[in-house]
mmCIF file of C-alpha atoms in Angstrom:
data_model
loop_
_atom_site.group_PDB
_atom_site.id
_atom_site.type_symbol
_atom_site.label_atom_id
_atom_site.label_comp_id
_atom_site.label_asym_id
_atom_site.label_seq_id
_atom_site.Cartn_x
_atom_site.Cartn_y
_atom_site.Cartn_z
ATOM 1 C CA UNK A 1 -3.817 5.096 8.732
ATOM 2 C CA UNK A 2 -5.211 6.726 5.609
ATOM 3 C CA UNK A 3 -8.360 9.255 6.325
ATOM 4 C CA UNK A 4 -10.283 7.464 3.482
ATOM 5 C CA UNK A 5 -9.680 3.875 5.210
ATOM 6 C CA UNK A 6 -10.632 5.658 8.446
ATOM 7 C CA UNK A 7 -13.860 7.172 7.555
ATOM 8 C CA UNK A 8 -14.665 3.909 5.868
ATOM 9 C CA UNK A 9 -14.178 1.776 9.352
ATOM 10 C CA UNK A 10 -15.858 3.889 11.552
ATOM 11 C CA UNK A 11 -19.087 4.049 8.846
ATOM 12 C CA UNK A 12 -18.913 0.117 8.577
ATOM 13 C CA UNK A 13 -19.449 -0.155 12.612
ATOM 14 C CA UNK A 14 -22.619 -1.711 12.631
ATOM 15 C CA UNK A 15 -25.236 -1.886 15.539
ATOM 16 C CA UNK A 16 -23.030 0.960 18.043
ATOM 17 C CA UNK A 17 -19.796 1.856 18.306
ATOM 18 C CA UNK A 18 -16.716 -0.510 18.311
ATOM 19 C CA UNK A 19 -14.067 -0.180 20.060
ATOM 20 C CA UNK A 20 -12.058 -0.483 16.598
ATOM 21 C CA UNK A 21 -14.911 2.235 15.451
ATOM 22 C CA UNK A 22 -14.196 4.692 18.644
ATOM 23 C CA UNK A 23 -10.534 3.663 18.103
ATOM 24 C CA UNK A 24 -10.956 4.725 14.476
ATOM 25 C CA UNK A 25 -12.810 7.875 14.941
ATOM 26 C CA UNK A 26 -10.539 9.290 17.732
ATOM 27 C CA UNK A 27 -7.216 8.797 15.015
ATOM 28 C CA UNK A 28 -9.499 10.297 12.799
ATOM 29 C CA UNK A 29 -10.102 13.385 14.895
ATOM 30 C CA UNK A 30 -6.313 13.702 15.759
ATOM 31 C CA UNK A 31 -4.747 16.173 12.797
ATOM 32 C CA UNK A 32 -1.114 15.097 13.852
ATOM 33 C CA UNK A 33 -2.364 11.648 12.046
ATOM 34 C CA UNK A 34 -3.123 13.527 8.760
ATOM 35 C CA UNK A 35 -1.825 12.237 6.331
ATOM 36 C CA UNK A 36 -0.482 15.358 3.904
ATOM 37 C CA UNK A 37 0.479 13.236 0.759
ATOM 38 C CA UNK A 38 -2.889 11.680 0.269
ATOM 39 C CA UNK A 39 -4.874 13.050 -3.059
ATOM 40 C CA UNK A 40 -7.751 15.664 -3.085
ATOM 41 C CA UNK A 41 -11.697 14.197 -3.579
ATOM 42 C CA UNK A 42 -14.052 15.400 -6.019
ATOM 43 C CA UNK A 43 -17.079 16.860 -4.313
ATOM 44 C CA UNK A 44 -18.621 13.613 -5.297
ATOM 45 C CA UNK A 45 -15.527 11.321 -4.072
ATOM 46 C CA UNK A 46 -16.115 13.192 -0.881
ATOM 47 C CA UNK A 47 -19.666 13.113 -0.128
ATOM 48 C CA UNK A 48 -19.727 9.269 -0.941
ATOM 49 C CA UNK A 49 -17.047 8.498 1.645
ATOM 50 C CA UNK A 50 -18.620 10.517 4.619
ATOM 51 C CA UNK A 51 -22.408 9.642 3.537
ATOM 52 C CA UNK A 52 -23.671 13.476 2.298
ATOM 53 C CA UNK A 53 -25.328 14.352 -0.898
ATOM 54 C CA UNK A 54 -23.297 16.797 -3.306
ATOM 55 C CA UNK A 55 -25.650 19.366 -2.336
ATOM 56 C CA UNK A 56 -25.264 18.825 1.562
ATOM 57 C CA UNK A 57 -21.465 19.328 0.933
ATOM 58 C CA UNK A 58 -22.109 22.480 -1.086
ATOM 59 C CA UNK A 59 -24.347 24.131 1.662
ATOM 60 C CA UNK A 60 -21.574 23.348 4.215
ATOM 61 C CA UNK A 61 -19.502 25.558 2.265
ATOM 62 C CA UNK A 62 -21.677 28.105 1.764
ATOM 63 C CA UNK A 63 -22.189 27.861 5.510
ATOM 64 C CA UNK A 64 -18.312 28.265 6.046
ATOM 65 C CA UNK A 65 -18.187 25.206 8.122
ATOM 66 C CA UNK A 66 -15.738 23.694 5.731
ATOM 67 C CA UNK A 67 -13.154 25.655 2.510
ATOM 68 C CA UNK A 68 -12.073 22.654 0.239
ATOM 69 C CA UNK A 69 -9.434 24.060 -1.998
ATOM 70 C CA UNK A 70 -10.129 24.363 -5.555
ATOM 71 C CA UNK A 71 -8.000 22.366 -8.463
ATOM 72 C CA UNK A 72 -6.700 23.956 -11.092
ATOM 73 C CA UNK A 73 -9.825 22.855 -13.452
ATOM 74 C CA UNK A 74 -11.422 25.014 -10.421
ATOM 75 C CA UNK A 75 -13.247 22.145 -9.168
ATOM 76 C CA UNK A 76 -13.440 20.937 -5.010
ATOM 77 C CA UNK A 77 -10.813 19.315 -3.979
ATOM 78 C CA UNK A 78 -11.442 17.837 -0.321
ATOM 79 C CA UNK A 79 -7.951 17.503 1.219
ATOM 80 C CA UNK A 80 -7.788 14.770 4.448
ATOM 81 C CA UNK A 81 -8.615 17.667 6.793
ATOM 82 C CA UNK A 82 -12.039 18.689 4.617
ATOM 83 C CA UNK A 83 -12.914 15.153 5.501
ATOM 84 C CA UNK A 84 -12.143 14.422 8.878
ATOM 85 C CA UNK A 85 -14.012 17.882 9.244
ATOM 86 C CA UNK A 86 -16.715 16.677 7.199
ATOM 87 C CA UNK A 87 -16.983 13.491 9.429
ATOM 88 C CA UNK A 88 -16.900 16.006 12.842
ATOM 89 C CA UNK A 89 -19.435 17.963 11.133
ATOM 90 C CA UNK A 90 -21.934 14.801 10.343
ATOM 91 C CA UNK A 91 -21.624 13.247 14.142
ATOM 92 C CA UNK A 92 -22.751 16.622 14.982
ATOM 93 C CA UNK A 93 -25.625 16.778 12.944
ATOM 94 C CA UNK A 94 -26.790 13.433 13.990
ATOM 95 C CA UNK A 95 -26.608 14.548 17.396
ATOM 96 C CA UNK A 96 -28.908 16.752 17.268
ATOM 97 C CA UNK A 97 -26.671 19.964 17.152
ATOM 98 C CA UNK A 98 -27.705 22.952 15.402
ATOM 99 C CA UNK A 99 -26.298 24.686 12.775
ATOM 100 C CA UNK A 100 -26.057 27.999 14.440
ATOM 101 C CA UNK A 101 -24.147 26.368 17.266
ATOM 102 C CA UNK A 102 -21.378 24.290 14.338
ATOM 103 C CA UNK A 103 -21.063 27.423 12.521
ATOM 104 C CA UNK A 104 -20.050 29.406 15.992
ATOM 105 C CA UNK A 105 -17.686 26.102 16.846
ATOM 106 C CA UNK A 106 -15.957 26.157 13.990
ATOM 107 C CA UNK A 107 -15.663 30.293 13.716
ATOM 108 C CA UNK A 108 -13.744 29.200 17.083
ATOM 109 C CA UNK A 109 -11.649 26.506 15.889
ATOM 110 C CA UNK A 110 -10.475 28.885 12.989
ATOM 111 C CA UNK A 111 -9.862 31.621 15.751
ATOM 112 C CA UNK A 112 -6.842 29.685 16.983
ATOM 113 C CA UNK A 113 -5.726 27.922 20.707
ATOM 114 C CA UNK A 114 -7.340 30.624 22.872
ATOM 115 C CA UNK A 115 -10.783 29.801 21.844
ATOM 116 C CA UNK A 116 -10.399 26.178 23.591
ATOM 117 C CA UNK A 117 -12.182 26.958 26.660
ATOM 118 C CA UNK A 118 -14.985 28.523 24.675
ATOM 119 C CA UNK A 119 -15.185 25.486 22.350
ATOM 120 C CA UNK A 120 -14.843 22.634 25.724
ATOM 121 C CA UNK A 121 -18.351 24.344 27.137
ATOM 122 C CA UNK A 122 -20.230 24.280 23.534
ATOM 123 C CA UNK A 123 -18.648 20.354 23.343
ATOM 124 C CA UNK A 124 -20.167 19.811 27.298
ATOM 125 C CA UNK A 125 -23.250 21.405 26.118
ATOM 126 C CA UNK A 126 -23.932 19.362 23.292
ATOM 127 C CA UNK A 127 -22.449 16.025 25.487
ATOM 128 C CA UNK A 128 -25.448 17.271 28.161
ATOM 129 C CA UNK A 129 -28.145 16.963 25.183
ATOM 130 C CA UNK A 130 -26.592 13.888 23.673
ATOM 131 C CA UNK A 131 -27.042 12.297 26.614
ATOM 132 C CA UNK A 132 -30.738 13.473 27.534
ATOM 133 C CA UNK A 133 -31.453 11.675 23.989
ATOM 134 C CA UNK A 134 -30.343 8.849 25.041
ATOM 135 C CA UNK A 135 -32.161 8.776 28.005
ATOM 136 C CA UNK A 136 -34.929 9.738 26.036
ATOM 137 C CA UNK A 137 -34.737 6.819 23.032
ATOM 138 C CA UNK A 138 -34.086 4.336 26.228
ATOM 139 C CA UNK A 139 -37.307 5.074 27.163
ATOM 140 C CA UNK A 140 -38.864 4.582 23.991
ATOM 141 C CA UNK A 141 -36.633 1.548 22.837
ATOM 142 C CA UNK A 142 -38.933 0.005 26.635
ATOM 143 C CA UNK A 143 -42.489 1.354 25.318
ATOM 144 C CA UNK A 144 -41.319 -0.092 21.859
ATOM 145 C CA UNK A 145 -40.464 -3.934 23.369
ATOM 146 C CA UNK A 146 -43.045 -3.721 25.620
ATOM 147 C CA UNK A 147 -46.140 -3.385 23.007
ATOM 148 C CA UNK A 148 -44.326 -6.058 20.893
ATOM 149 C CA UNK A 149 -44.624 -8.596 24.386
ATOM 150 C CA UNK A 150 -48.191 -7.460 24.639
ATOM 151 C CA UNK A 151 -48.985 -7.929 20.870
ATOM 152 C CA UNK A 152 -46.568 -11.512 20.795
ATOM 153 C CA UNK A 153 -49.677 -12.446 23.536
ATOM 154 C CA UNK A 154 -52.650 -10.504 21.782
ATOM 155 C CA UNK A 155 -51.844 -9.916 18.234
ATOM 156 C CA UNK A 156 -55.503 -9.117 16.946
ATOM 157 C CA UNK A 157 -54.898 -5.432 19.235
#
């Protein structure tokens, strides 16, 4: 399936993750599913589809986290890879992990095969604080329902 078509079912999941989301996300994450023949985005094309401002996209580079090729107006051109990249990199974010820590993951994904080991404990460590948070937002998702009981019987407190 197309990275664009991709990106745009795993974004449309609503309320949690679908199966057809989780289904979605893990072809998305496989590069042997790349699709080479599909065309370059603008930096604008690109940040659209995975939900980034221009300038987030911009500062990623800068970063080195992601190297979209340039056209030959010189211009970004995010190739199927930038993207699914771009989508790792946002999940990442949103879980809570730092930029120090993506920039050292990636540095290791660049670095070739023999860095998988290195990159599997940074993955466990950030799937050990992924799921403190949501222990954490449990907890306040209770607190949260139960002052809406307690206000649905008292609603002048």
């Amino acid at each position: 399936m197309a990275t664009e078509a991709l990106i745009e079912r795993i974004l449309a999941a609503g309320d949690g993750p679908s199966s057809s989301a989780i289904d979605a996300l893990h072809e998305l994450l496989d590069d042997a599913t790349t699709e080479a023949s599909a065309v370059p985005k603008s930096v604008a094309e690109a940040a659209r589809l995975v939900g980034l401002s221009t300038h987030t996209l911009r500062y990623y580079e800068q970063e080195g986290l992601v190297r979209p090729a340039r056209n030959t107006s010189g211009y970004r051109a995010y190739s199927a890879l930038d993207l699914r990249r771009l989508v790792f990199l946002t999940r990442m974010r949103l879980s809570g992990m730092t930029m120090t820590d993506l920039k050292r993951y990636i540095l290791l994904v660049e670095q070739g095969p023999e860095t998988i080991p290195e990159r599997r404990r940074i993955m466990l460590d950030q799937q050990d604080r992924i799921k403190r948070q949501i222990r954490e937002l449990g907890l306040a998702l209770e607190i949260t329902e139960y002052k809406i009981r307690v206000y649905d019987g008292h609603p002048e407190d």
